[in-house]
PDB file of C-alpha atoms and ligand atoms in Angstrom:
ATOM      1  CA  MET I   1      32.241 -53.583  29.244  1.00  0.00           C
ATOM      2  CA  ALA I   2      35.997 -53.411  29.956  1.00  0.00           C
ATOM      3  CA  ALA I   3      36.595 -51.251  26.889  1.00  0.00           C
ATOM      4  CA  ILE I   4      35.027 -48.245  28.624  1.00  0.00           C
ATOM      5  CA  ASP I   5      38.120 -47.885  30.857  1.00  0.00           C
ATOM      6  CA  GLU I   6      40.559 -48.240  27.991  1.00  0.00           C
ATOM      7  CA  LEU I   7      39.029 -46.191  25.186  1.00  0.00           C
ATOM      8  CA  HIS I   8      39.141 -42.469  25.775  1.00  0.00           C
ATOM      9  CA  SER I   9      39.337 -40.502  22.545  1.00  0.00           C
ATOM     10  CA  VAL I  10      37.192 -40.352  19.425  1.00  0.00           C
ATOM     11  CA  ARG I  11      40.161 -41.979  17.673  1.00  0.00           C
ATOM     12  CA  ASP I  12      40.078 -44.869  20.177  1.00  0.00           C
ATOM     13  CA  LEU I  13      36.350 -45.380  19.642  1.00  0.00           C
ATOM     14  CA  VAL I  14      36.590 -45.296  15.844  1.00  0.00           C
ATOM     15  CA  ARG I  15      39.502 -47.727  15.903  1.00  0.00           C
ATOM     16  CA  TYR I  16      37.680 -50.092  18.264  1.00  0.00           C
ATOM     17  CA  ALA I  17      34.437 -49.993  16.267  1.00  0.00           C
ATOM     18  CA  THR I  18      36.293 -50.633  13.008  1.00  0.00           C
ATOM     19  CA  SER I  19      37.993 -53.695  14.490  1.00  0.00           C
ATOM     20  CA  ARG I  20      34.753 -54.963  16.038  1.00  0.00           C
ATOM     21  CA  PHE I  21      32.750 -54.536  12.810  1.00  0.00           C
ATOM     22  CA  THR I  22      35.441 -56.185  10.696  1.00  0.00           C
ATOM     23  CA  ALA I  23      35.805 -59.165  13.060  1.00  0.00           C
ATOM     24  CA  ALA I  24      32.006 -59.583  13.150  1.00  0.00           C
ATOM     25  CA  ARG I  25      31.873 -59.540   9.308  1.00  0.00           C
ATOM     26  CA  LEU I  26      29.051 -57.031   9.240  1.00  0.00           C
ATOM     27  CA  VAL I  27      27.434 -56.136   5.959  1.00  0.00           C
ATOM     28  CA  PHE I  28      27.315 -52.477   4.903  1.00  0.00           C
ATOM     29  CA  GLY I  29      25.426 -50.563   2.229  1.00  0.00           C
ATOM     30  CA  HIS I  30      23.019 -48.428   4.233  1.00  0.00           C
ATOM     31  CA  GLY I  31      24.835 -45.146   3.783  1.00  0.00           C
ATOM     32  CA  THR I  32      28.373 -46.463   4.290  1.00  0.00           C
ATOM     33  CA  ASP I  33      30.386 -49.102   2.432  1.00  0.00           C
ATOM     34  CA  THR I  34      33.186 -50.089   4.820  1.00  0.00           C
ATOM     35  CA  ALA I  35      33.719 -50.950   8.487  1.00  0.00           C
ATOM     36  CA  PHE I  36      35.754 -47.759   8.920  1.00  0.00           C
ATOM     37  CA  ASP I  37      33.111 -45.466   7.386  1.00  0.00           C
ATOM     38  CA  GLU I  38      30.409 -47.147   9.459  1.00  0.00           C
ATOM     39  CA  ALA I  39      32.528 -46.684  12.612  1.00  0.00           C
ATOM     40  CA  VAL I  40      33.089 -42.997  11.848  1.00  0.00           C
ATOM     41  CA  PHE I  41      29.379 -42.440  11.232  1.00  0.00           C
ATOM     42  CA  MET I  42      28.290 -44.219  14.392  1.00  0.00           C
ATOM     43  CA  VAL I  43      30.849 -42.549  16.647  1.00  0.00           C
ATOM     44  CA  LEU I  44      30.308 -39.007  15.328  1.00  0.00           C
ATOM     45  CA  GLU I  45      26.519 -39.236  15.140  1.00  0.00           C
ATOM     46  CA  GLY I  46      26.431 -41.021  18.515  1.00  0.00           C
ATOM     47  CA  LEU I  47      28.345 -38.097  20.026  1.00  0.00           C
ATOM     48  CA  ASN I  48      26.182 -35.495  18.239  1.00  0.00           C
ATOM     49  CA  LEU I  49      29.184 -34.277  16.242  1.00  0.00           C
ATOM     50  CA  PRO I  50      29.086 -33.227  12.562  1.00  0.00           C
ATOM     51  CA  ILE I  51      29.342 -36.497  10.632  1.00  0.00           C
ATOM     52  CA  ASP I  52      31.640 -35.030   7.968  1.00  0.00           C
ATOM     53  CA  GLN I  53      34.232 -33.643  10.409  1.00  0.00           C
ATOM     54  CA  LEU I  54      36.291 -36.417  11.935  1.00  0.00           C
ATOM     55  CA  GLU I  55      39.692 -34.747  11.854  1.00  0.00           C
ATOM     56  CA  PRO I  56      39.184 -31.910  14.390  1.00  0.00           C
ATOM     57  CA  PHE I  57      37.753 -34.329  16.963  1.00  0.00           C
ATOM     58  CA  LEU I  58      40.075 -37.327  16.599  1.00  0.00           C
ATOM     59  CA  ASP I  59      42.022 -36.628  19.771  1.00  0.00           C
ATOM     60  CA  ALA I  60      39.127 -35.189  21.762  1.00  0.00           C
ATOM     61  CA  ARG I  61      38.514 -37.195  24.910  1.00  0.00           C
ATOM     62  CA  THR I  62      35.013 -38.391  25.698  1.00  0.00           C
ATOM     63  CA  THR I  63      33.149 -38.411  28.988  1.00  0.00           C
ATOM     64  CA  LEU I  64      32.328 -41.701  30.662  1.00  0.00           C
ATOM     65  CA  ALA I  65      28.653 -41.301  29.732  1.00  0.00           C
ATOM     66  CA  GLU I  66      29.502 -40.527  26.102  1.00  0.00           C
ATOM     67  CA  ARG I  67      31.696 -43.548  25.630  1.00  0.00           C
ATOM     68  CA  GLY I  68      29.183 -45.726  27.420  1.00  0.00           C
ATOM     69  CA  HIS I  69      26.573 -44.579  24.917  1.00  0.00           C
ATOM     70  CA  VAL I  70      28.807 -45.100  21.884  1.00  0.00           C
ATOM     71  CA  LEU I  71      30.002 -48.505  23.084  1.00  0.00           C
ATOM     72  CA  SER I  72      26.400 -49.634  23.553  1.00  0.00           C
ATOM     73  CA  LEU I  73      25.654 -48.538  19.968  1.00  0.00           C
ATOM     74  CA  ILE I  74      28.668 -50.486  18.701  1.00  0.00           C
ATOM     75  CA  GLU I  75      27.566 -53.584  20.588  1.00  0.00           C
ATOM     76  CA  ALA I  76      23.988 -53.219  19.320  1.00  0.00           C
ATOM     77  CA  ARG I  77      25.239 -52.963  15.727  1.00  0.00           C
ATOM     78  CA  VAL I  78      27.160 -56.249  16.148  1.00  0.00           C
ATOM     79  CA  GLU I  79      24.539 -58.089  18.181  1.00  0.00           C
ATOM     80  CA  THR I  80      21.378 -57.081  16.291  1.00  0.00           C
ATOM     81  CA  ARG I  81      22.935 -56.555  12.827  1.00  0.00           C
ATOM     82  CA  LYS I  82      20.497 -53.660  12.383  1.00  0.00           C
ATOM     83  CA  PRO I  83      21.688 -50.869  10.086  1.00  0.00           C
ATOM     84  CA  ALA I  84      23.378 -48.038  11.997  1.00  0.00           C
ATOM     85  CA  ALA I  85      20.698 -45.575  10.874  1.00  0.00           C
ATOM     86  CA  TYR I  86      18.015 -47.504  12.783  1.00  0.00           C
ATOM     87  CA  LEU I  87      20.112 -47.617  15.944  1.00  0.00           C
ATOM     88  CA  LEU I  88      20.802 -43.889  15.725  1.00  0.00           C
ATOM     89  CA  GLY I  89      17.384 -42.905  14.369  1.00  0.00           C
ATOM     90  CA  ARG I  90      18.964 -40.821  11.664  1.00  0.00           C
ATOM     91  CA  ALA I  91      20.364 -41.026   8.134  1.00  0.00           C
ATOM     92  CA  TYR I  92      21.855 -38.437   5.813  1.00  0.00           C
ATOM     93  CA  LEU I  93      21.389 -38.040   2.084  1.00  0.00           C
ATOM     94  CA  GLN I  94      23.363 -35.302   0.330  1.00  0.00           C
ATOM     95  CA  GLY I  95      24.263 -34.078   3.824  1.00  0.00           C
ATOM     96  CA  VAL I  96      20.581 -33.571   4.726  1.00  0.00           C
ATOM     97  CA  PRO I  97      19.424 -35.356   7.907  1.00  0.00           C
ATOM     98  CA  PHE I  98      16.320 -37.553   7.975  1.00  0.00           C
ATOM     99  CA  ARG I  99      14.622 -39.365  10.828  1.00  0.00           C
ATOM    100  CA  VAL I 100      14.445 -43.077  10.190  1.00  0.00           C
ATOM    101  CA  ASP I 101      13.205 -46.143  11.980  1.00  0.00           C
ATOM    102  CA  GLU I 102      12.189 -49.643  10.980  1.00  0.00           C
ATOM    103  CA  ARG I 103       8.984 -48.392   9.325  1.00  0.00           C
ATOM    104  CA  VAL I 104      11.047 -47.074   6.374  1.00  0.00           C
ATOM    105  CA  ILE I 105      13.945 -48.213   4.240  1.00  0.00           C
ATOM    106  CA  VAL I 106      17.211 -46.424   5.102  1.00  0.00           C
ATOM    107  CA  PRO I 107      17.588 -43.524   2.608  1.00  0.00           C
ATOM    108  CA  ARG I 108      20.353 -44.131   0.037  1.00  0.00           C
ATOM    109  CA  SER I 109      18.769 -43.590  -3.383  1.00  0.00           C
ATOM    110  CA  PHE I 110      21.096 -42.529  -6.210  1.00  0.00           C
ATOM    111  CA  ILE I 111      18.327 -40.148  -7.298  1.00  0.00           C
ATOM    112  CA  ALA I 112      19.405 -37.812  -4.488  1.00  0.00           C
ATOM    113  CA  GLU I 113      22.802 -37.255  -6.123  1.00  0.00           C
ATOM    114  CA  LEU I 114      21.215 -36.780  -9.550  1.00  0.00           C
ATOM    115  CA  LEU I 115      18.847 -34.102  -8.254  1.00  0.00           C
ATOM    116  CA  ALA I 116      21.802 -32.249  -6.752  1.00  0.00           C
ATOM    117  CA  GLY I 117      23.959 -32.603  -9.861  1.00  0.00           C
ATOM    118  CA  ASP I 118      24.063 -31.181 -13.365  1.00  0.00           C
ATOM    119  CA  MET I 119      20.985 -33.071 -14.512  1.00  0.00           C
ATOM    120  CA  VAL I 120      19.300 -29.885 -13.277  1.00  0.00           C
ATOM    121  CA  GLY I 121      20.445 -26.577 -14.729  1.00  0.00           C
ATOM    122  CA  PRO I 122      21.628 -25.150 -18.074  1.00  0.00           C
ATOM    123  CA  GLY I 123      22.319 -27.975 -20.555  1.00  0.00           C
ATOM    124  CA  GLY I 124      20.743 -30.555 -18.228  1.00  0.00           C
ATOM    125  CA  LEU I 125      17.575 -32.600 -18.545  1.00  0.00           C
ATOM    126  CA  VAL I 126      15.742 -29.980 -16.503  1.00  0.00           C
ATOM    127  CA  GLU I 127      17.140 -26.691 -17.819  1.00  0.00           C
ATOM    128  CA  ASP I 128      15.435 -24.308 -15.427  1.00  0.00           C
ATOM    129  CA  PRO I 129      14.601 -25.639 -11.947  1.00  0.00           C
ATOM    130  CA  ASP I 130      12.369 -22.621 -11.311  1.00  0.00           C
ATOM    131  CA  GLU I 131       9.992 -23.766 -14.053  1.00  0.00           C
ATOM    132  CA  ILE I 132       9.171 -27.013 -12.260  1.00  0.00           C
ATOM    133  CA  GLY I 133       5.874 -26.347 -10.508  1.00  0.00           C
ATOM    134  CA  SER I 134       4.611 -29.842  -9.730  1.00  0.00           C
ATOM    135  CA  ILE I 135       6.320 -33.094  -8.773  1.00  0.00           C
ATOM    136  CA  LEU I 136       4.905 -36.525  -8.051  1.00  0.00           C
ATOM    137  CA  GLU I 137       7.029 -38.868  -5.976  1.00  0.00           C
ATOM    138  CA  LEU I 138       5.880 -42.480  -6.017  1.00  0.00           C
ATOM    139  CA  CYS I 139       7.048 -44.771  -3.205  1.00  0.00           C
ATOM    140  CA  THR I 140       8.226 -41.976  -0.912  1.00  0.00           C
ATOM    141  CA  GLY I 141       9.171 -44.020   2.194  1.00  0.00           C
ATOM    142  CA  SER I 142      10.808 -41.580   4.637  1.00  0.00           C
ATOM    143  CA  GLY I 143       9.984 -38.697   2.281  1.00  0.00           C
ATOM    144  CA  CYS I 144      13.680 -38.063   1.691  1.00  0.00           C
ATOM    145  CA  LEU I 145      13.508 -37.657  -2.111  1.00  0.00           C
ATOM    146  CA  SER I 146      10.431 -35.424  -1.968  1.00  0.00           C
ATOM    147  CA  ILE I 147      12.215 -33.218   0.540  1.00  0.00           C
ATOM    148  CA  LEU I 148      15.393 -33.012  -1.542  1.00  0.00           C
ATOM    149  CA  ALA I 149      13.297 -32.325  -4.651  1.00  0.00           C
ATOM    150  CA  ALA I 150      11.395 -29.545  -2.877  1.00  0.00           C
ATOM    151  CA  MET I 151      14.729 -28.024  -1.824  1.00  0.00           C
ATOM    152  CA  ARG I 152      16.095 -28.235  -5.396  1.00  0.00           C
ATOM    153  CA  PHE I 153      12.908 -27.021  -7.112  1.00  0.00           C
ATOM    154  CA  GLN I 154      11.926 -24.058  -4.986  1.00  0.00           C
ATOM    155  CA  ASN I 155       8.704 -23.299  -6.896  1.00  0.00           C
ATOM    156  CA  ALA I 156       7.427 -26.850  -6.879  1.00  0.00           C
ATOM    157  CA  PHE I 157       4.583 -28.416  -4.967  1.00  0.00           C
ATOM    158  CA  VAL I 158       5.242 -32.100  -4.329  1.00  0.00           C
ATOM    159  CA  ASP I 159       2.717 -34.928  -3.990  1.00  0.00           C
ATOM    160  CA  ALA I 160       4.325 -37.938  -2.335  1.00  0.00           C
ATOM    161  CA  VAL I 161       2.643 -41.360  -2.314  1.00  0.00           C
ATOM    162  CA  ASP I 162       3.301 -44.544  -0.372  1.00  0.00           C
ATOM    163  CA  LEU I 163       1.220 -47.643   0.222  1.00  0.00           C
ATOM    164  CA  SER I 164       2.589 -47.989   3.753  1.00  0.00           C
ATOM    165  CA  ARG I 165       0.839 -45.832   6.361  1.00  0.00           C
ATOM    166  CA  ASP I 166       3.701 -46.640   8.739  1.00  0.00           C
ATOM    167  CA  ALA I 167       6.197 -45.155   6.303  1.00  0.00           C
ATOM    168  CA  LEU I 168       4.049 -42.056   5.843  1.00  0.00           C
ATOM    169  CA  GLU I 169       4.151 -41.397   9.594  1.00  0.00           C
ATOM    170  CA  VAL I 170       7.932 -41.158   9.365  1.00  0.00           C
ATOM    171  CA  ALA I 171       7.703 -39.062   6.180  1.00  0.00           C
ATOM    172  CA  ALA I 172       5.338 -36.642   7.950  1.00  0.00           C
ATOM    173  CA  MET I 173       7.916 -36.060  10.716  1.00  0.00           C
ATOM    174  CA  ASN I 174      10.635 -35.394   8.139  1.00  0.00           C
ATOM    175  CA  VAL I 175       8.488 -33.006   6.116  1.00  0.00           C
ATOM    176  CA  THR I 176       7.734 -31.031   9.274  1.00  0.00           C
ATOM    177  CA  ASP I 177      11.375 -31.100  10.446  1.00  0.00           C
ATOM    178  CA  HIS I 178      12.349 -29.479   7.139  1.00  0.00           C
ATOM    179  CA  HIS I 179       9.490 -26.931   7.262  1.00  0.00           C
ATOM    180  CA  LEU I 180       7.982 -28.203   4.024  1.00  0.00           C
ATOM    181  CA  ASP I 181       4.391 -28.921   5.081  1.00  0.00           C
ATOM    182  CA  ALA I 182       3.155 -26.122   2.826  1.00  0.00           C
ATOM    183  CA  ARG I 183       4.749 -27.638  -0.288  1.00  0.00           C
ATOM    184  CA  ILE I 184       4.706 -31.427   0.248  1.00  0.00           C
ATOM    185  CA  THR I 185       1.451 -33.374   0.485  1.00  0.00           C
ATOM    186  CA  LEU I 186       1.620 -36.996   1.593  1.00  0.00           C
ATOM    187  CA  HIS I 187      -0.884 -39.531   0.275  1.00  0.00           C
ATOM    188  CA  ALA I 188      -1.580 -43.121   1.310  1.00  0.00           C
ATOM    189  CA  GLY I 189      -2.322 -45.293  -1.705  1.00  0.00           C
ATOM    190  CA  ASP I 190      -1.237 -47.543  -4.501  1.00  0.00           C
ATOM    191  CA  LEU I 191       1.078 -45.730  -6.959  1.00  0.00           C
ATOM    192  CA  TYR I 192      -0.946 -43.214  -9.015  1.00  0.00           C
ATOM    193  CA  GLN I 193      -4.317 -43.943  -7.377  1.00  0.00           C
ATOM    194  CA  PRO I 194      -4.300 -40.924  -4.969  1.00  0.00           C
ATOM    195  CA  VAL I 195      -3.531 -38.434  -7.783  1.00  0.00           C
ATOM    196  CA  LYS I 196      -5.859 -39.748 -10.501  1.00  0.00           C
ATOM    197  CA  GLY I 197      -6.620 -37.214 -13.238  1.00  0.00           C
ATOM    198  CA  ARG I 198      -3.715 -34.883 -12.408  1.00  0.00           C
ATOM    199  CA  ARG I 199      -0.544 -34.095 -14.385  1.00  0.00           C
ATOM    200  CA  PHE I 200       2.953 -33.230 -13.169  1.00  0.00           C
ATOM    201  CA  ASP I 201       6.165 -31.665 -14.484  1.00  0.00           C
ATOM    202  CA  LEU I 202       8.262 -34.409 -12.983  1.00  0.00           C
ATOM    203  CA  ILE I 203       7.703 -37.928 -11.623  1.00  0.00           C
ATOM    204  CA  ILE I 204      10.353 -39.386  -9.324  1.00  0.00           C
ATOM    205  CA  ALA I 205      10.379 -42.982  -8.126  1.00  0.00           C
ATOM    206  CA  ASN I 206      12.688 -45.271  -6.211  1.00  0.00           C
ATOM    207  CA  PRO I 207      10.296 -48.237  -6.160  1.00  0.00           C
ATOM    208  CA  PRO I 208      10.775 -51.750  -4.779  1.00  0.00           C
ATOM    209  CA  TYR I 209      12.875 -53.535  -7.429  1.00  0.00           C
ATOM    210  CA  VAL I 210      14.572 -56.537  -5.803  1.00  0.00           C
ATOM    211  CA  ARG I 211      13.812 -60.017  -7.144  1.00  0.00           C
ATOM    212  CA  ALA I 212      11.947 -62.310  -4.765  1.00  0.00           C
ATOM    213  CA  GLY I 213      14.845 -64.783  -4.750  1.00  0.00           C
ATOM    214  CA  ALA I 214      17.306 -62.085  -3.690  1.00  0.00           C
ATOM    215  CA  VAL I 215      14.957 -60.792  -0.977  1.00  0.00           C
ATOM    216  CA  SER I 216      14.711 -64.239   0.577  1.00  0.00           C
ATOM    217  CA  ALA I 217      18.527 -64.402   0.689  1.00  0.00           C
ATOM    218  CA  PHE I 218      18.944 -60.995   2.375  1.00  0.00           C
ATOM    219  CA  THR I 219      21.576 -60.564   5.087  1.00  0.00           C
ATOM    220  CA  PRO I 220      20.175 -59.542   8.508  1.00  0.00           C
ATOM    221  CA  GLU I 221      20.969 -55.871   7.763  1.00  0.00           C
ATOM    222  CA  TYR I 222      18.716 -55.830   4.686  1.00  0.00           C
ATOM    223  CA  ALA I 223      16.118 -58.146   6.213  1.00  0.00           C
ATOM    224  CA  THR I 224      15.484 -55.546   8.951  1.00  0.00           C
ATOM    225  CA  GLU I 225      14.016 -53.146   6.399  1.00  0.00           C
ATOM    226  CA  PRO I 226      10.307 -53.352   5.435  1.00  0.00           C
ATOM    227  CA  ILE I 227       9.976 -56.130   2.866  1.00  0.00           C
ATOM    228  CA  MET I 228       7.501 -54.096   0.815  1.00  0.00           C
ATOM    229  CA  ALA I 229      10.209 -51.502   0.273  1.00  0.00           C
ATOM    230  CA  HIS I 230      12.291 -54.104  -1.581  1.00  0.00           C
ATOM    231  CA  LEU I 231      10.084 -56.777  -3.084  1.00  0.00           C
ATOM    232  CA  GLY I 232       9.623 -56.292  -6.827  1.00  0.00           C
ATOM    233  CA  GLY I 233       8.184 -59.712  -7.686  1.00  0.00           C
ATOM    234  CA  ALA I 234       9.831 -62.637  -9.449  1.00  0.00           C
ATOM    235  CA  ASP I 235      11.868 -60.511 -11.885  1.00  0.00           C
ATOM    236  CA  GLY I 236      12.079 -57.359  -9.742  1.00  0.00           C
ATOM    237  CA  LEU I 237      10.025 -55.343 -12.211  1.00  0.00           C
ATOM    238  CA  ASP I 238       6.403 -55.712 -11.020  1.00  0.00           C
ATOM    239  CA  ILE I 239       6.129 -52.142  -9.696  1.00  0.00           C
ATOM    240  CA  VAL I 240       8.481 -50.589 -12.285  1.00  0.00           C
ATOM    241  CA  ARG I 241       6.300 -51.976 -15.096  1.00  0.00           C
ATOM    242  CA  ARG I 242       3.193 -50.420 -13.552  1.00  0.00           C
ATOM    243  CA  ILE I 243       4.952 -47.075 -13.064  1.00  0.00           C
ATOM    244  CA  LEU I 244       6.067 -47.057 -16.704  1.00  0.00           C
ATOM    245  CA  SER I 245       2.770 -48.122 -18.188  1.00  0.00           C
ATOM    246  CA  GLU I 246       0.810 -45.279 -16.575  1.00  0.00           C
ATOM    247  CA  ALA I 247       3.386 -42.457 -16.370  1.00  0.00           C
ATOM    248  CA  ALA I 248       2.369 -40.779 -19.669  1.00  0.00           C
ATOM    249  CA  GLU I 249      -1.142 -40.142 -18.295  1.00  0.00           C
ATOM    250  CA  TYR I 250       0.297 -38.213 -15.360  1.00  0.00           C
ATOM    251  CA  LEU I 251       2.951 -36.082 -17.073  1.00  0.00           C
ATOM    252  CA  HIS I 252       2.754 -32.707 -18.799  1.00  0.00           C
ATOM    253  CA  PRO I 253       4.096 -32.834 -22.377  1.00  0.00           C
ATOM    254  CA  SER I 254       7.430 -31.281 -21.315  1.00  0.00           C
ATOM    255  CA  GLY I 255       7.762 -33.565 -18.264  1.00  0.00           C
ATOM    256  CA  GLY I 256       9.732 -36.708 -17.558  1.00  0.00           C
ATOM    257  CA  LEU I 257      10.145 -39.693 -15.258  1.00  0.00           C
ATOM    258  CA  LEU I 258      13.265 -40.296 -13.151  1.00  0.00           C
ATOM    259  CA  CYS I 259      13.242 -43.867 -11.844  1.00  0.00           C
ATOM    260  CA  GLU I 260      15.729 -46.119 -10.038  1.00  0.00           C
ATOM    261  CA  VAL I 261      15.785 -49.837 -10.919  1.00  0.00           C
ATOM    262  CA  GLY I 262      18.951 -51.144  -9.244  1.00  0.00           C
ATOM    263  CA  GLN I 263      20.465 -54.075 -11.120  1.00  0.00           C
ATOM    264  CA  GLU I 264      17.467 -54.543 -13.433  1.00  0.00           C
ATOM    265  CA  ARG I 265      18.603 -52.417 -16.393  1.00  0.00           C
ATOM    266  CA  ALA I 266      19.119 -55.408 -18.720  1.00  0.00           C
ATOM    267  CA  ALA I 267      15.783 -56.982 -17.758  1.00  0.00           C
ATOM    268  CA  LEU I 268      13.979 -53.683 -18.300  1.00  0.00           C
ATOM    269  CA  GLU I 269      15.571 -53.135 -21.707  1.00  0.00           C
ATOM    270  CA  GLU I 270      14.631 -56.657 -22.673  1.00  0.00           C
ATOM    271  CA  ALA I 271      11.035 -56.100 -21.557  1.00  0.00           C
ATOM    272  CA  PHE I 272      10.766 -52.739 -23.377  1.00  0.00           C
ATOM    273  CA  PRO I 273      13.164 -53.021 -26.353  1.00  0.00           C
ATOM    274  CA  ALA I 274      11.732 -50.009 -28.222  1.00  0.00           C
ATOM    275  CA  THR I 275      11.809 -47.608 -25.271  1.00  0.00           C
ATOM    276  CA  PRO I 276      14.734 -45.124 -25.339  1.00  0.00           C
ATOM    277  CA  PHE I 277      15.722 -45.147 -21.659  1.00  0.00           C
ATOM    278  CA  LEU I 278      18.447 -42.641 -20.850  1.00  0.00           C
ATOM    279  CA  TRP I 279      20.656 -44.207 -18.175  1.00  0.00           C
ATOM    280  CA  LEU I 280      22.233 -41.826 -15.684  1.00  0.00           C
ATOM    281  CA  ASP I 281      25.378 -42.588 -13.689  1.00  0.00           C
ATOM    282  CA  THR I 282      26.370 -41.295 -10.265  1.00  0.00           C
ATOM    283  CA  GLU I 283      29.616 -41.496  -8.318  1.00  0.00           C
ATOM    284  CA  ASN I 284      28.735 -44.971  -7.024  1.00  0.00           C
ATOM    285  CA  SER I 285      26.263 -46.306  -9.580  1.00  0.00           C
ATOM    286  CA  HIS I 286      26.290 -47.198 -13.245  1.00  0.00           C
ATOM    287  CA  GLY I 287      23.009 -47.521 -15.150  1.00  0.00           C
ATOM    288  CA  GLU I 288      20.739 -47.900 -12.128  1.00  0.00           C
ATOM    289  CA  VAL I 289      18.538 -44.843 -12.781  1.00  0.00           C
ATOM    290  CA  PHE I 290      16.797 -43.930 -16.017  1.00  0.00           C
ATOM    291  CA  TRP I 291      15.198 -40.785 -17.379  1.00  0.00           C
ATOM    292  CA  LEU I 292      12.323 -40.999 -19.823  1.00  0.00           C
ATOM    293  CA  PRO I 293      10.689 -37.864 -21.208  1.00  0.00           C
ATOM    294  CA  SER I 294       6.973 -37.509 -21.909  1.00  0.00           C
ATOM    295  CA  GLY I 295       6.191 -38.847 -25.353  1.00  0.00           C
ATOM    296  CA  GLU I 296       8.682 -41.721 -25.172  1.00  0.00           C
ATOM    297  CA  PHE I 297       6.656 -44.088 -23.027  1.00  0.00           C
ATOM    298  CA  PRO I 298       5.763 -47.604 -24.158  1.00  0.00           C
ATOM    299  CA  ASN I 299       2.120 -48.000 -25.284  1.00  0.00           C
TER     300      ASN I 299
HETATM  301  C1  SAM S 301      12.784 -48.539  -2.135  1.00  0.00           C
HETATM  302  S1  SAM S 301      11.641 -47.783  -1.023  1.00  0.00           S
HETATM  303  C2  SAM S 301      11.968 -46.085  -1.404  1.00  0.00           C
HETATM  304  C3  SAM S 301      11.727 -45.124  -0.288  1.00  0.00           C
HETATM  305  C4  SAM S 301      12.281 -43.704  -0.518  1.00  0.00           C
HETATM  306  N1  SAM S 301      11.726 -43.091  -1.701  1.00  0.00           N
HETATM  307  C5  SAM S 301      13.787 -43.748  -0.616  1.00  0.00           C
HETATM  308  O1  SAM S 301      14.333 -43.560  -1.701  1.00  0.00           O
HETATM  309  O2  SAM S 301      14.427 -43.961   0.428  1.00  0.00           O
HETATM  310  C6  SAM S 301      10.112 -48.152  -1.785  1.00  0.00           C
HETATM  311  C7  SAM S 301       8.842 -47.628  -1.096  1.00  0.00           C
HETATM  312  O3  SAM S 301       7.725 -48.006  -1.926  1.00  0.00           O
HETATM  313  C8  SAM S 301       6.605 -48.271  -1.111  1.00  0.00           C
HETATM  314  N2  SAM S 301       5.663 -49.064  -1.920  1.00  0.00           N
HETATM  315  C9  SAM S 301       5.674 -50.383  -2.207  1.00  0.00           C
HETATM  316  N3  SAM S 301       4.672 -50.709  -3.017  1.00  0.00           N
HETATM  317  C10 SAM S 301       3.978 -49.560  -3.278  1.00  0.00           C
HETATM  318  C11 SAM S 301       2.821 -49.257  -4.062  1.00  0.00           C
HETATM  319  N4  SAM S 301       2.175 -50.183  -4.744  1.00  0.00           N
HETATM  320  N5  SAM S 301       2.392 -47.970  -4.088  1.00  0.00           N
HETATM  321  C12 SAM S 301       3.043 -47.008  -3.369  1.00  0.00           C
HETATM  322  N6  SAM S 301       4.145 -47.243  -2.612  1.00  0.00           N
HETATM  323  C13 SAM S 301       4.601 -48.502  -2.569  1.00  0.00           C
HETATM  324  C14 SAM S 301       7.209 -48.967   0.095  1.00  0.00           C
HETATM  325  O4  SAM S 301       6.347 -48.895   1.202  1.00  0.00           O
HETATM  326  C15 SAM S 301       8.527 -48.193   0.263  1.00  0.00           C
HETATM  327  O5  SAM S 301       8.358 -47.139   1.184  1.00  0.00           O
END
C-alpha cells in the first residue's frame, strides 16, 4: 500500500478516498449520497472522530497505524462494495449512533427525520408527545426507529417486532447501548402476531417495499443487505397491504399509523383509492411516508 507513505493528513485521506470511490463508480445511498460524503464518513468514523466535524481536523496528521486502518477500510469499500456502515459497524440516524452488521438493513428511514420534526408538537399530527404512552414498531430491524421514538416520546413504552431473529439480536444491542431496555420490548414474529389483542397510540413501520424485479437488479451495495428487509413482492406492497388492513384493530381511537413506502405512493393510491393518505415530505424525500389516523383505514 504505497499510499500510506504519501497520505498524512485527514485532508489527504478524504481526498484519496473520494478519488478512489469515484474512479470505482461505487453506489451510495446508505447514509451518504456522494463519494465525498462517503469518504468523510469513513475517514472520520474510522479515526473515531465526530462525524459532523471535518473542518477542525482537516490538517491533523495521522499516525501510521491510523492511516493503515483507514486505508484498509477504503480498500475494503472498493473491493467488497459493502456499505460503509457494515465495514465500520456503525450508522447514524439523526446524529444518533447505532450498531449495524449484515443481519440488519443500514438505518436510513425518512421516518427518523419526521419524528424529530414538527410532525410532533403544537399544530402537528401528534400535538403533545407526552401523551403518547404506547408505540408499536413493525419491522424494527436494528431497532433504530423504536429507539428514536422512545427518545422523542419520553412517556412511551415501545413494542418492536421483527420476523428476523438475527435482526433482533442487533436491535437488542442497540436498545441496551441506549439504556432503553425498560421501555422497549423486542418481539420475534410476523407483523402484529406478537401483540394480538393490544392497542397502541402510534404504529410506526418502515417495512420491506421494493418490487421483486428491482431487488433482483440490486447493485452489490444493496444486495449485501438482508433480502427480507427489502422484498415487498411483485408490486412492492405485499407487507404494506397487510399492515394497512389490520392497523385499525391495533390503534386507539386517537392513534395513527406512520408508514414508509418508498416509490410506491402511486401504486398504493391506486390500490386504495378511497383512503385519505396524508403524504409527508422530508429534506430528501417527497411522498414516501404516509400518515393515516385511526378511523380512516380501508375496510
Ligand atoms: C426496511 S427494513 C426496516 C428496518 C428498520 N425499521 C429501519 O428503518 O432501518 C424491514 C424489516 O422488516 C423485517 N420484516 C420483513 N418481513 C416481516 C414480517 N412479516 N414481520 C415482521 N418483520 C418483517 C425485516 O427483517 C427487516 O428488518
